[in-house]
Amino acid sequence: NAGVMQNPRHLVRRRGQEARLRCSPMKGHSHVYWYRQLPEEGLKFMVYLQKENIIDESGMPKERFSAEFPKEGPSILRIQQVVRGDSAAYFCASSREGVNSPLHFGNGTRLTVT
Amino acid sequence: RKEVEQDPGPFNVPEGATVAFNCTYSNSASQSFFWYRQDCRKEPKLLMSVYSSGNEDGRFTAQLNRASQYISLLIRDSKLSDSATYLCVPNFNKFYFGSGTKLNVKP
């Protein structure tokens, strides 16, 4: 059973370009969460999605960031017009239905904005 | 008050030592908790789930104190490979992780 798959592992973008980060949840998982982590800091929640629905995006910056989890295919975190401050590790996690279901994390995408 | 609070550490202990750290939570509705470990620049990995008063898995014991709203993680016979940051998260709001407690096990 494959785990949570994220790609790319590393992404380099110049200021002003777009970054697209992909996350395929574990088989049987219908909930996806995105987190951002700066060096030496904790995980910061960004958005929580179920298939075709954004459930909670309270941690997402209001501009330039968007997320989707379509009926078919991976969840996408999209950052438009990237700035140097967007450089971070972005982790995706998935879980089954149910409040007692733990999160399982992908190995992250390291975004570097030059 | 933050959803989850943890002592950032670092806890520096020799191999073989027993070490414990706590995680306090603010939402009394939380029914279960998860401990994760995160190695430097890697993804968090699930260590233990705590559904009732506690859980034990080998050298690791987690205990839940609902009255005081904290969970603890006890590690016995520390190994060098236990060096990591330990994160807790309540099930009620899986979005918010504690900032983690850093553990350094020294030879």
PDB file of N, CA and C in Angstrom, chain A residues 33 35 37 40 42-43 45 48 56 58 91 95-96 98-108 110, chain B residues 31-32 34 36 38 40-46 49 51 87 89 91-92 94-99 102:
ATOM      1  N   TYR A  33      -4.669  17.276   3.831  1.00  0.00           N
ATOM      2  CA  TYR A  33      -4.269  18.472   4.577  1.00  0.00           C
ATOM      3  C   TYR A  33      -2.940  18.962   4.012  1.00  0.00           C
ATOM      4  N   TYR A  35       0.371  21.539   4.846  1.00  0.00           N
ATOM      5  CA  TYR A  35       1.093  22.285   5.875  1.00  0.00           C
ATOM      6  C   TYR A  35       2.324  22.928   5.260  1.00  0.00           C
ATOM      7  N   GLN A  37       6.215  24.469   6.410  1.00  0.00           N
ATOM      8  CA  GLN A  37       7.189  24.488   7.486  1.00  0.00           C
ATOM      9  C   GLN A  37       8.421  25.265   7.052  1.00  0.00           C
ATOM     10  N   GLU A  40      13.541  25.444  11.147  1.00  0.00           N
ATOM     11  CA  GLU A  40      13.546  25.628  12.613  1.00  0.00           C
ATOM     12  C   GLU A  40      12.186  26.073  13.163  1.00  0.00           C
ATOM     13  N   GLY A  42       7.687  25.196  13.430  1.00  0.00           N
ATOM     14  CA  GLY A  42       6.731  24.106  13.452  1.00  0.00           C
ATOM     15  C   GLY A  42       5.903  24.040  12.180  1.00  0.00           C
ATOM     16  N   LEU A  43       5.075  23.005  12.125  1.00  0.00           N
ATOM     17  CA  LEU A  43       4.159  22.837  10.997  1.00  0.00           C
ATOM     18  C   LEU A  43       3.014  23.834  11.113  1.00  0.00           C
ATOM     19  N   PHE A  45      -0.603  24.820   9.648  1.00  0.00           N
ATOM     20  CA  PHE A  45      -1.730  24.359   8.855  1.00  0.00           C
ATOM     21  C   PHE A  45      -2.083  25.379   7.778  1.00  0.00           C
ATOM     22  N   TYR A  48      -7.531  22.256   4.481  1.00  0.00           N
ATOM     23  CA  TYR A  48      -8.056  20.898   4.659  1.00  0.00           C
ATOM     24  C   TYR A  48      -9.115  20.688   3.585  1.00  0.00           C
ATOM     25  N   ASP A  56     -11.692  23.636   5.152  1.00  0.00           N
ATOM     26  CA  ASP A  56     -11.152  24.699   6.007  1.00  0.00           C
ATOM     27  C   ASP A  56      -9.897  25.251   5.349  1.00  0.00           C
ATOM     28  N   SER A  58      -8.518  28.215   6.571  1.00  0.00           N
ATOM     29  CA  SER A  58      -8.219  29.334   7.469  1.00  0.00           C
ATOM     30  C   SER A  58      -6.725  29.622   7.589  1.00  0.00           C
ATOM     31  N   PHE A  91       4.262  20.166   3.255  1.00  0.00           N
ATOM     32  CA  PHE A  91       3.902  18.776   3.505  1.00  0.00           C
ATOM     33  C   PHE A  91       2.407  18.579   3.287  1.00  0.00           C
ATOM     34  N   SER A  95      -5.845  11.303   5.550  1.00  0.00           N
ATOM     35  CA  SER A  95      -6.418  10.438   6.580  1.00  0.00           C
ATOM     36  C   SER A  95      -7.714   9.832   6.050  1.00  0.00           C
ATOM     37  N   ARG A  96      -8.138   8.791   6.747  1.00  0.00           N
ATOM     38  CA  ARG A  96      -9.452   8.225   6.469  1.00  0.00           C
ATOM     39  C   ARG A  96     -10.518   9.108   7.092  1.00  0.00           C
ATOM     40  N   GLY A  98     -13.259   9.933   9.836  1.00  0.00           N
ATOM     41  CA  GLY A  98     -13.331   9.600  11.261  1.00  0.00           C
ATOM     42  C   GLY A  98     -12.358  10.411  12.090  1.00  0.00           C
ATOM     43  N   VAL A  99     -12.829  10.907  13.204  1.00  0.00           N
ATOM     44  CA  VAL A  99     -12.014  11.806  14.029  1.00  0.00           C
ATOM     45  C   VAL A  99     -10.832  11.088  14.659  1.00  0.00           C
ATOM     46  N   ASN A 100     -10.891   9.780  14.792  1.00  0.00           N
ATOM     47  CA  ASN A 100      -9.788   9.060  15.410  1.00  0.00           C
ATOM     48  C   ASN A 100      -8.763   8.559  14.404  1.00  0.00           C
ATOM     49  N   SER A 101      -8.894   8.984  13.190  1.00  0.00           N
ATOM     50  CA  SER A 101      -7.950   8.542  12.164  1.00  0.00           C
ATOM     51  C   SER A 101      -6.742   9.458  12.149  1.00  0.00           C
ATOM     52  N   PRO A 102      -5.554   8.909  12.309  1.00  0.00           N
ATOM     53  CA  PRO A 102      -4.363   9.771  12.308  1.00  0.00           C
ATOM     54  C   PRO A 102      -4.017  10.252  10.904  1.00  0.00           C
ATOM     55  N   LEU A 103      -3.188  11.265  10.856  1.00  0.00           N
ATOM     56  CA  LEU A 103      -2.680  11.768   9.579  1.00  0.00           C
ATOM     57  C   LEU A 103      -1.425  10.991   9.187  1.00  0.00           C
ATOM     58  N   HIS A 104      -1.297  10.770   7.893  1.00  0.00           N
ATOM     59  CA  HIS A 104      -0.086  10.164   7.340  1.00  0.00           C
ATOM     60  C   HIS A 104       0.504  11.163   6.356  1.00  0.00           C
ATOM     61  N   PHE A 105       1.793  11.434   6.522  1.00  0.00           N
ATOM     62  CA  PHE A 105       2.417  12.505   5.753  1.00  0.00           C
ATOM     63  C   PHE A 105       3.187  11.981   4.554  1.00  0.00           C
ATOM     64  N   GLY A 106       3.193  12.807   3.514  1.00  0.00           N
ATOM     65  CA  GLY A 106       4.109  12.596   2.406  1.00  0.00           C
ATOM     66  C   GLY A 106       5.473  13.164   2.765  1.00  0.00           C
ATOM     67  N   ASN A 107       6.465  12.915   1.919  1.00  0.00           N
ATOM     68  CA  ASN A 107       7.809  13.369   2.266  1.00  0.00           C
ATOM     69  C   ASN A 107       8.096  14.810   1.852  1.00  0.00           C
ATOM     70  N   GLY A 108       7.100  15.508   1.416  1.00  0.00           N
ATOM     71  CA  GLY A 108       7.214  16.957   1.272  1.00  0.00           C
ATOM     72  C   GLY A 108       7.779  17.433  -0.056  1.00  0.00           C
ATOM     73  N   ARG A 110      10.181  20.647  -1.232  1.00  0.00           N
ATOM     74  CA  ARG A 110      10.980  21.793  -0.805  1.00  0.00           C
ATOM     75  C   ARG A 110      10.972  22.826  -1.924  1.00  0.00           C
TER      76      ARG A 110
ATOM     77  N   GLN B  31     -10.751  13.903  22.179  1.00  0.00           N
ATOM     78  CA  GLN B  31     -10.953  12.554  22.690  1.00  0.00           C
ATOM     79  C   GLN B  31      -9.714  11.693  22.557  1.00  0.00           C
ATOM     80  N   SER B  32      -8.926  11.967  21.567  1.00  0.00           N
ATOM     81  CA  SER B  32      -7.733  11.153  21.358  1.00  0.00           C
ATOM     82  C   SER B  32      -6.615  12.049  20.823  1.00  0.00           C
ATOM     83  N   PHE B  34      -2.373  12.107  19.106  1.00  0.00           N
ATOM     84  CA  PHE B  34      -1.351  11.397  18.349  1.00  0.00           C
ATOM     85  C   PHE B  34      -0.002  12.023  18.657  1.00  0.00           C
ATOM     86  N   TYR B  36       3.791  12.296  17.096  1.00  0.00           N
ATOM     87  CA  TYR B  36       4.596  12.110  15.898  1.00  0.00           C
ATOM     88  C   TYR B  36       6.040  12.423  16.234  1.00  0.00           C
ATOM     89  N   GLN B  38       9.560  13.861  14.245  1.00  0.00           N
ATOM     90  CA  GLN B  38      10.033  14.455  12.999  1.00  0.00           C
ATOM     91  C   GLN B  38      11.545  14.589  13.074  1.00  0.00           C
ATOM     92  N   CYS B  40      15.125  15.857  11.315  1.00  0.00           N
ATOM     93  CA  CYS B  40      15.480  17.107  10.633  1.00  0.00           C
ATOM     94  C   CYS B  40      15.197  17.036   9.140  1.00  0.00           C
ATOM     95  N   ARG B  41      14.396  17.968   8.646  1.00  0.00           N
ATOM     96  CA  ARG B  41      14.110  18.112   7.230  1.00  0.00           C
ATOM     97  C   ARG B  41      13.348  16.930   6.626  1.00  0.00           C
ATOM     98  N   LYS B  42      12.714  16.146   7.502  1.00  0.00           N
ATOM     99  CA  LYS B  42      11.912  15.028   6.992  1.00  0.00           C
ATOM    100  C   LYS B  42      10.452  15.220   7.389  1.00  0.00           C
ATOM    101  N   GLU B  43       9.597  14.343   6.870  1.00  0.00           N
ATOM    102  CA  GLU B  43       8.191  14.435   7.208  1.00  0.00           C
ATOM    103  C   GLU B  43       7.918  13.858   8.596  1.00  0.00           C
ATOM    104  N   PRO B  44       6.881  14.339   9.279  1.00  0.00           N
ATOM    105  CA  PRO B  44       6.490  13.733  10.563  1.00  0.00           C
ATOM    106  C   PRO B  44       6.014  12.301  10.346  1.00  0.00           C
ATOM    107  N   LYS B  45       6.381  11.443  11.285  1.00  0.00           N
ATOM    108  CA  LYS B  45       5.944  10.042  11.219  1.00  0.00           C
ATOM    109  C   LYS B  45       5.155   9.725  12.485  1.00  0.00           C
ATOM    110  N   LEU B  46       4.042   9.034  12.305  1.00  0.00           N
ATOM    111  CA  LEU B  46       3.195   8.666  13.431  1.00  0.00           C
ATOM    112  C   LEU B  46       3.950   7.733  14.370  1.00  0.00           C
ATOM    113  N   SER B  49      -0.743   6.438  18.861  1.00  0.00           N
ATOM    114  CA  SER B  49      -2.088   6.995  18.996  1.00  0.00           C
ATOM    115  C   SER B  49      -2.522   6.771  20.445  1.00  0.00           C
ATOM    116  N   TYR B  51      -5.864   6.760  22.701  1.00  0.00           N
ATOM    117  CA  TYR B  51      -7.319   6.832  22.604  1.00  0.00           C
ATOM    118  C   TYR B  51      -8.010   6.847  23.964  1.00  0.00           C
ATOM    119  N   LEU B  87       6.161  15.706  18.269  1.00  0.00           N
ATOM    120  CA  LEU B  87       5.010  16.592  18.076  1.00  0.00           C
ATOM    121  C   LEU B  87       3.748  15.910  18.572  1.00  0.00           C
ATOM    122  N   VAL B  89      -0.634  16.143  18.637  1.00  0.00           N
ATOM    123  CA  VAL B  89      -1.794  16.765  18.004  1.00  0.00           C
ATOM    124  C   VAL B  89      -3.056  16.087  18.516  1.00  0.00           C
ATOM    125  N   ASN B  91      -7.043  14.952  18.338  1.00  0.00           N
ATOM    126  CA  ASN B  91      -7.897  14.557  17.217  1.00  0.00           C
ATOM    127  C   ASN B  91      -8.971  15.585  16.934  1.00  0.00           C
ATOM    128  N   PHE B  92      -9.387  16.313  17.988  1.00  0.00           N
ATOM    129  CA  PHE B  92     -10.504  17.236  17.797  1.00  0.00           C
ATOM    130  C   PHE B  92     -10.188  18.254  16.716  1.00  0.00           C
ATOM    131  N   LYS B  94      -7.271  18.360  14.094  1.00  0.00           N
ATOM    132  CA  LYS B  94      -6.037  17.763  13.576  1.00  0.00           C
ATOM    133  C   LYS B  94      -5.183  18.772  12.830  1.00  0.00           C
ATOM    134  N   PHE B  95      -5.682  19.981  12.741  1.00  0.00           N
ATOM    135  CA  PHE B  95      -4.930  20.942  11.958  1.00  0.00           C
ATOM    136  C   PHE B  95      -3.724  21.476  12.696  1.00  0.00           C
ATOM    137  N   TYR B  96      -3.851  21.552  14.012  1.00  0.00           N
ATOM    138  CA  TYR B  96      -2.846  22.290  14.753  1.00  0.00           C
ATOM    139  C   TYR B  96      -1.917  21.374  15.512  1.00  0.00           C
ATOM    140  N   PHE B  97      -0.680  21.380  15.062  1.00  0.00           N
ATOM    141  CA  PHE B  97       0.371  20.637  15.743  1.00  0.00           C
ATOM    142  C   PHE B  97       1.053  21.544  16.753  1.00  0.00           C
ATOM    143  N   GLY B  98       1.524  20.936  17.833  1.00  0.00           N
ATOM    144  CA  GLY B  98       2.390  21.671  18.739  1.00  0.00           C
ATOM    145  C   GLY B  98       3.687  21.983  18.011  1.00  0.00           C
ATOM    146  N   SER B  99       4.449  22.904  18.570  1.00  0.00           N
ATOM    147  CA  SER B  99       5.716  23.285  17.927  1.00  0.00           C
ATOM    148  C   SER B  99       6.781  22.221  18.125  1.00  0.00           C
ATOM    149  N   LYS B 102      12.251  19.098  21.180  1.00  0.00           N
ATOM    150  CA  LYS B 102      13.453  18.532  20.571  1.00  0.00           C
ATOM    151  C   LYS B 102      14.199  17.673  21.594  1.00  0.00           C
TER     152      LYS B 102
END
